PDB file of C-alpha atoms in Angstrom:
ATOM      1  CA  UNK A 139      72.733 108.690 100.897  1.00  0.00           C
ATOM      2  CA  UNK A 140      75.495 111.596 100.569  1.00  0.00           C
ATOM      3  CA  UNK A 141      78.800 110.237 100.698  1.00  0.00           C
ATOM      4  CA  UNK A 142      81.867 112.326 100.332  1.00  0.00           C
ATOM      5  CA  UNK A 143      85.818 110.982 100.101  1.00  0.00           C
ATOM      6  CA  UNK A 144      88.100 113.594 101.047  1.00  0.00           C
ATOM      7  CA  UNK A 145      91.144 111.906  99.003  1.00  0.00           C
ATOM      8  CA  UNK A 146      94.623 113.080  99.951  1.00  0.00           C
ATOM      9  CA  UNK A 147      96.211 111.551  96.531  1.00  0.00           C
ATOM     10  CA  UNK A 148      98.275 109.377  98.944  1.00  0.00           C
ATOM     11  CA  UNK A 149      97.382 105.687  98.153  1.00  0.00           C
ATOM     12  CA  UNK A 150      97.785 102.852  95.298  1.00  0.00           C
ATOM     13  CA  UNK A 151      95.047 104.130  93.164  1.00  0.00           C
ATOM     14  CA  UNK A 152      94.722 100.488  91.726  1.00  0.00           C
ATOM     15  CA  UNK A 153      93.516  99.461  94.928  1.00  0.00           C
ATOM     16  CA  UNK A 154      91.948 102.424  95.975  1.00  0.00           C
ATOM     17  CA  UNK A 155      88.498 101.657  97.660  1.00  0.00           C
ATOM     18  CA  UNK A 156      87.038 105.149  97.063  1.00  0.00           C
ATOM     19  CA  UNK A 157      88.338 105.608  93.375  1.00  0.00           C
ATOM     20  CA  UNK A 158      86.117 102.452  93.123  1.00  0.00           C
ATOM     21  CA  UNK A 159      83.218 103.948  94.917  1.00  0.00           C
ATOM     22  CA  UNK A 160      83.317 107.113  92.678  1.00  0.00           C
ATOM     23  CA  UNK A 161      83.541 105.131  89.640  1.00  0.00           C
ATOM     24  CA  UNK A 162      80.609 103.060  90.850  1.00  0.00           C
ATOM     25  CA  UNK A 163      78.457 106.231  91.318  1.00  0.00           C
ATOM     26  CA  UNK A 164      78.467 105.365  94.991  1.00  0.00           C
ATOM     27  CA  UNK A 165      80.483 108.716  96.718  1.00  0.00           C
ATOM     28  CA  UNK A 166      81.872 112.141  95.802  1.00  0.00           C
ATOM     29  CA  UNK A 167      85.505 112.346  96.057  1.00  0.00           C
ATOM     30  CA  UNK A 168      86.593 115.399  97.055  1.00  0.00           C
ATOM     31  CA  UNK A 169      90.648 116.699  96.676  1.00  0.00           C
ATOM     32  CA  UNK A 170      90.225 120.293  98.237  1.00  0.00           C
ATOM     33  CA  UNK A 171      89.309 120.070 102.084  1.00  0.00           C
ATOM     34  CA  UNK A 172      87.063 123.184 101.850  1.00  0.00           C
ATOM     35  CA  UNK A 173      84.680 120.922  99.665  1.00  0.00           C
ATOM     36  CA  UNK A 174      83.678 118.952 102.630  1.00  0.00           C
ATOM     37  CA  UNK A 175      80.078 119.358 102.933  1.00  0.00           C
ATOM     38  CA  UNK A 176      79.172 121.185 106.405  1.00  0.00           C
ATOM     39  CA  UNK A 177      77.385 119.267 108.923  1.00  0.00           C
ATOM     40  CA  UNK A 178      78.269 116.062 107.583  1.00  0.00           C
ATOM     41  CA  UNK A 179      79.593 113.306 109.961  1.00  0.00           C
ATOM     42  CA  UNK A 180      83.179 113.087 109.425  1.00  0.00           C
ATOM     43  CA  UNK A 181      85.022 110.043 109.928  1.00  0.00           C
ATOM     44  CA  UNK A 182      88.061 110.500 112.521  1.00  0.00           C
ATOM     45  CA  UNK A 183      89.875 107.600 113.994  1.00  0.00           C
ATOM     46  CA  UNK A 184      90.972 109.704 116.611  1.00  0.00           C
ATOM     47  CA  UNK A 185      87.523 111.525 117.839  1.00  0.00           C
ATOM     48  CA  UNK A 186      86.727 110.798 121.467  1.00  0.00           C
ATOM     49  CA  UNK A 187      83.023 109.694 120.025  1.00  0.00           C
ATOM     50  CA  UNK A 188      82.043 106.482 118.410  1.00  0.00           C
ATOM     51  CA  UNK A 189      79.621 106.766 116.006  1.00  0.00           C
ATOM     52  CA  UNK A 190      75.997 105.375 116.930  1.00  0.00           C
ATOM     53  CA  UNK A 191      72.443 105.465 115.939  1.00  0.00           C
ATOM     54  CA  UNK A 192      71.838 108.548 117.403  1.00  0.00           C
ATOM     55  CA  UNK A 193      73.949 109.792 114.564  1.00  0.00           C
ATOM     56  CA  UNK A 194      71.184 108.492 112.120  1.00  0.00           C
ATOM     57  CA  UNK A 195      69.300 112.008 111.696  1.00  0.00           C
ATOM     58  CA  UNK A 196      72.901 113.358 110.586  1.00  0.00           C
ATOM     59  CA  UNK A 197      73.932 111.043 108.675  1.00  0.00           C
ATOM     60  CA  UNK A 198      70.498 110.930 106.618  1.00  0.00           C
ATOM     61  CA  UNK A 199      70.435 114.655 106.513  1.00  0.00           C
ATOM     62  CA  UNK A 200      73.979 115.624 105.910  1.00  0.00           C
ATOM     63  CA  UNK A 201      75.535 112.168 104.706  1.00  0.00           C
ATOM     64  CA  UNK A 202      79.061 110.554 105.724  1.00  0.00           C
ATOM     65  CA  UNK A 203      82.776 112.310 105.090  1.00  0.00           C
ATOM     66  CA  UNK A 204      85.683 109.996 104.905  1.00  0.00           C
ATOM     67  CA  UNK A 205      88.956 110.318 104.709  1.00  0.00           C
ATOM     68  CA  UNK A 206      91.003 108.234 101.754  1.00  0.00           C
ATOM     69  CA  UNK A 207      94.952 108.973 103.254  1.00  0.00           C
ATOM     70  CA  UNK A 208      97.858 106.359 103.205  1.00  0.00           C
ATOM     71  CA  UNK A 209      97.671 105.190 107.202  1.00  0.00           C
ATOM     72  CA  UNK A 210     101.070 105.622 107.766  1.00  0.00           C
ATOM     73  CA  UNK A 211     100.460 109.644 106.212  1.00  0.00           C
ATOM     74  CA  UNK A 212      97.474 110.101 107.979  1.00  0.00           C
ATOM     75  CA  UNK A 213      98.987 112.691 110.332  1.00  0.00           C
ATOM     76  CA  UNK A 214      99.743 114.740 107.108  1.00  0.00           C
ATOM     77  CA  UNK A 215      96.026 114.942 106.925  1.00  0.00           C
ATOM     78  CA  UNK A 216      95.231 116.969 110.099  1.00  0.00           C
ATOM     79  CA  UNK A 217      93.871 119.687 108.879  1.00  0.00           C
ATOM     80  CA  UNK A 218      90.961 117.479 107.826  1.00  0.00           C
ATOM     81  CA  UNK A 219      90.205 116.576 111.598  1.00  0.00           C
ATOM     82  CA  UNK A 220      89.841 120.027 112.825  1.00  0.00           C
ATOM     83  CA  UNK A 221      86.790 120.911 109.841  1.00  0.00           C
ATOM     84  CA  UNK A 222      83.932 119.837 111.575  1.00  0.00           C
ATOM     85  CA  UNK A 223      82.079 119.416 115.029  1.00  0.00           C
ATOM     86  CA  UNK A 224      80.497 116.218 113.812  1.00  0.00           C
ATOM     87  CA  UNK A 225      83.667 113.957 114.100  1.00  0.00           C
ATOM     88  CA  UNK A 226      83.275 110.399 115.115  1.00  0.00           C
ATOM     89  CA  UNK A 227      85.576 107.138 115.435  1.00  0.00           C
ATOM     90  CA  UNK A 228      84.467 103.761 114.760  1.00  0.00           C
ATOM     91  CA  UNK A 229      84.690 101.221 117.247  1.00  0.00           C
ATOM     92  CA  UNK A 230      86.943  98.001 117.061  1.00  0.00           C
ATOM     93  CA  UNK A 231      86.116  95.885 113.790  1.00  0.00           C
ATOM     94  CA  UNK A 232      88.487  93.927 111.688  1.00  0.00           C
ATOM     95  CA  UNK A 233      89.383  94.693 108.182  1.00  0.00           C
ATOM     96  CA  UNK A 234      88.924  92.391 104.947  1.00  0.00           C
ATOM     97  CA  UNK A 235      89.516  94.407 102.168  1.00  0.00           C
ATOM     98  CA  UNK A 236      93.492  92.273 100.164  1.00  0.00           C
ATOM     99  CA  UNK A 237      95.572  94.767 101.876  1.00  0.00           C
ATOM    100  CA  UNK A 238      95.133  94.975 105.150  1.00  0.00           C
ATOM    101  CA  UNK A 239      92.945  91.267 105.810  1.00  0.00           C
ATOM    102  CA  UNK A 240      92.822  90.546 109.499  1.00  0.00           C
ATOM    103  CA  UNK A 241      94.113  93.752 110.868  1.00  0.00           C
ATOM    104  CA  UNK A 242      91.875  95.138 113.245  1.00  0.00           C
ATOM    105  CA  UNK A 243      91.210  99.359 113.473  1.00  0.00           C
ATOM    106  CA  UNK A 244      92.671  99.083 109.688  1.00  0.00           C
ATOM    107  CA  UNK A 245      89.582  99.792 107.523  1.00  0.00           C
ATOM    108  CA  UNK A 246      89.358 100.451 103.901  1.00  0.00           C
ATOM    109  CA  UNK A 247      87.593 103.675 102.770  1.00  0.00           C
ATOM    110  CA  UNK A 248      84.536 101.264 101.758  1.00  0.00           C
ATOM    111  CA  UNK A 249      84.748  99.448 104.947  1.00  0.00           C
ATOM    112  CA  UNK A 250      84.274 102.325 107.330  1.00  0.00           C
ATOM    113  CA  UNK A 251      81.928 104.078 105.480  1.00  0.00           C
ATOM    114  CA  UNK A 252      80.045 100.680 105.324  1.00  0.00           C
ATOM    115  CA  UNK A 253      80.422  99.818 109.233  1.00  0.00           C
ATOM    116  CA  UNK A 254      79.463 103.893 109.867  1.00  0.00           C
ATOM    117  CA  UNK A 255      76.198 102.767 107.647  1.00  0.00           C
ATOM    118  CA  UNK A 256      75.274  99.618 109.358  1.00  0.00           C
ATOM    119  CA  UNK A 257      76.169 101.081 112.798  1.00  0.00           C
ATOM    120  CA  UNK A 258      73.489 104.229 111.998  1.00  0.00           C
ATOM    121  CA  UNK A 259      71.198 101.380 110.628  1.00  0.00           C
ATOM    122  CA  UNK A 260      71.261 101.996 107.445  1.00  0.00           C
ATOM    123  CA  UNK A 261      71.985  98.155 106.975  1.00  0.00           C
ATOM    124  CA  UNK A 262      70.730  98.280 103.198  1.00  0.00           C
ATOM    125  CA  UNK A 263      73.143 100.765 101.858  1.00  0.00           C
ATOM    126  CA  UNK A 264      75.960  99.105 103.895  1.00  0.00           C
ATOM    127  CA  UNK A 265      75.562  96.046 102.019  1.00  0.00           C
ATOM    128  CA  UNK A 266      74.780  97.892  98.482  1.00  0.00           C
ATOM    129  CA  UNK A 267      77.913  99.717  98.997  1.00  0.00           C
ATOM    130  CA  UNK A 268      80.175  96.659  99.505  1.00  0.00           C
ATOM    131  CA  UNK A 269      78.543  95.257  96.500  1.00  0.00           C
ATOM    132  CA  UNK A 270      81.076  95.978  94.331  1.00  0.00           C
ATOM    133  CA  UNK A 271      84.203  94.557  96.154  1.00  0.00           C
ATOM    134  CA  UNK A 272      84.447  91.089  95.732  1.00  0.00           C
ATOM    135  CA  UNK A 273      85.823  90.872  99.204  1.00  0.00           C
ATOM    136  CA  UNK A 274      82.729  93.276 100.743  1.00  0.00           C
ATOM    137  CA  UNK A 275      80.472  90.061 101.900  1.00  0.00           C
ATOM    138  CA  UNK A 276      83.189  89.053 104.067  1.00  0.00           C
ATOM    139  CA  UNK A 277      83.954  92.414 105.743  1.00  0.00           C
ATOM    140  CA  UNK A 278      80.086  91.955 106.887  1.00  0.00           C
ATOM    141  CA  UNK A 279      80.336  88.261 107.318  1.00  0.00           C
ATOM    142  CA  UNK A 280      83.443  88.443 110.074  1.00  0.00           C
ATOM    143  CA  UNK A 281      82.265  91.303 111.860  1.00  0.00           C
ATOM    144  CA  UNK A 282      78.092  90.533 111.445  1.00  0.00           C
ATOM    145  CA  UNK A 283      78.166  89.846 115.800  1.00  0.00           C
ATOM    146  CA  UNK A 284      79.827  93.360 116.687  1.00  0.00           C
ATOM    147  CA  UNK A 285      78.084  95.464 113.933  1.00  0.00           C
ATOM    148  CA  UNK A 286      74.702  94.087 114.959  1.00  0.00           C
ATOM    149  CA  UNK A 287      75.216  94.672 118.802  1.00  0.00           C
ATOM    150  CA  UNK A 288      76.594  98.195 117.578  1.00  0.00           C
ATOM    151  CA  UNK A 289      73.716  98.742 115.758  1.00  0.00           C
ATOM    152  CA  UNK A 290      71.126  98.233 118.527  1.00  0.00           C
ATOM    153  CA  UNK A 291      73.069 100.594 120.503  1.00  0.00           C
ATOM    154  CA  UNK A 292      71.449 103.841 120.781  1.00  0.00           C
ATOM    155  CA  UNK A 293      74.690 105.896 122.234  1.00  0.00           C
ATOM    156  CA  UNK A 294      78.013 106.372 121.626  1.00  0.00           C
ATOM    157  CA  UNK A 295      78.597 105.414 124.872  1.00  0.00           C
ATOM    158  CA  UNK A 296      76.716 101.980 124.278  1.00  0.00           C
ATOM    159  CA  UNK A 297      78.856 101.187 121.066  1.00  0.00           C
ATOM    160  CA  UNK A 298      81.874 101.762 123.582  1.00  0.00           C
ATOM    161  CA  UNK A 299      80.915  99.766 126.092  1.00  0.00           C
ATOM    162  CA  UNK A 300      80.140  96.750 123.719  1.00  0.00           C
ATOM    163  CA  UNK A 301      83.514  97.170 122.075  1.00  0.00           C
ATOM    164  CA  UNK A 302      85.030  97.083 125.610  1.00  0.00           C
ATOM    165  CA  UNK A 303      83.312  94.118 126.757  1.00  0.00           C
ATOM    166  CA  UNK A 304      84.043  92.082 123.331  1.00  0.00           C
ATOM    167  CA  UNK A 305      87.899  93.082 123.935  1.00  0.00           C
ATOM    168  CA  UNK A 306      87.837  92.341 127.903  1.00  0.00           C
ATOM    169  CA  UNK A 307      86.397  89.075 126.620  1.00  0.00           C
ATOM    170  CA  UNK A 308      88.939  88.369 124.240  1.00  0.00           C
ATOM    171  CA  UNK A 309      91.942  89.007 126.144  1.00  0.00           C
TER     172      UNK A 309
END
């Protein structure tokens, strides 16, 4: 599985999830945006379309981009969002990586490249991937319901509606 980090050299690189990652052998971590791979799905929390399973042929073709930017910098990143056609958002989950536990939308590097892995059904590499956090099980653990009824969507517009009727639900 390809999986590139573009890293904006914003973050704590003690706790940086895709430092970790590179280290591990597990992604490419990227600093120039040009070296983006074309065609890959890129990870953009504010793309109009969730990722899915239909995504699966891309994703095991071209692999995953993700951005690694401070949240509260992210808007410095913008050039990243406008590289690619392939842009997609993932829907609601609930972070666990030590700095952000319990925050939901708030995902680690690791953890959305993990949910966009599980979601594509690429459950395997999801779970190989968190292997090295020891927090990783638990990302999996608290959101096992929604990323298994995301997985068996086959649309973006499936994943959407499931998201919407877990938060109508939840109100």
């Amino acid at each position: 599985m390809r999986i590139t980090v573009f890293h904006a050299d914003e973050c704590d690189k003690k706790k940086c999830t895709a430092i970790k990652l590179e280290k591990m052998g597990k992604c490419r971590l990227v600093y120039n945006i040009n070296k983006i791979p074309s065609g890959a799905l890129v990870l953009n929390p504010y793309s109009d379309k969730a990722v899915s399973y239909e995504d699966c042929k891309m994703v095991s073709k071209r692999g995953i981009v993700g951005l690694d930017c401070s949240w509260n910098e992210v808007s410095k990143s913008k050039k990243f969002f406008s590289l690619s056609k392939y842009h997609r958002s993932l829907p609601f989950l609930i972070a666990t990586n030590p700095v952000n536990y319990g925050k939901p939308c708030i995902l680690s590097t690791v953890e959305a490249i993990a949910a966009t892995l599980y979601i594509t059904r690429f459950k395997d590499e999801a779970k190989n991937l968190l292997d090295g956090f020891k927090w990783g099980h638990t990302f999996l653990e608290l959101n096992h319901d929604l990323l298994e009824a995301y997985s068996e969507a086959d649309s973006s517009k499936e994943v959407v509606e499931i998201q919407n009727d877990f938060l109508n639900s939840h109100e």
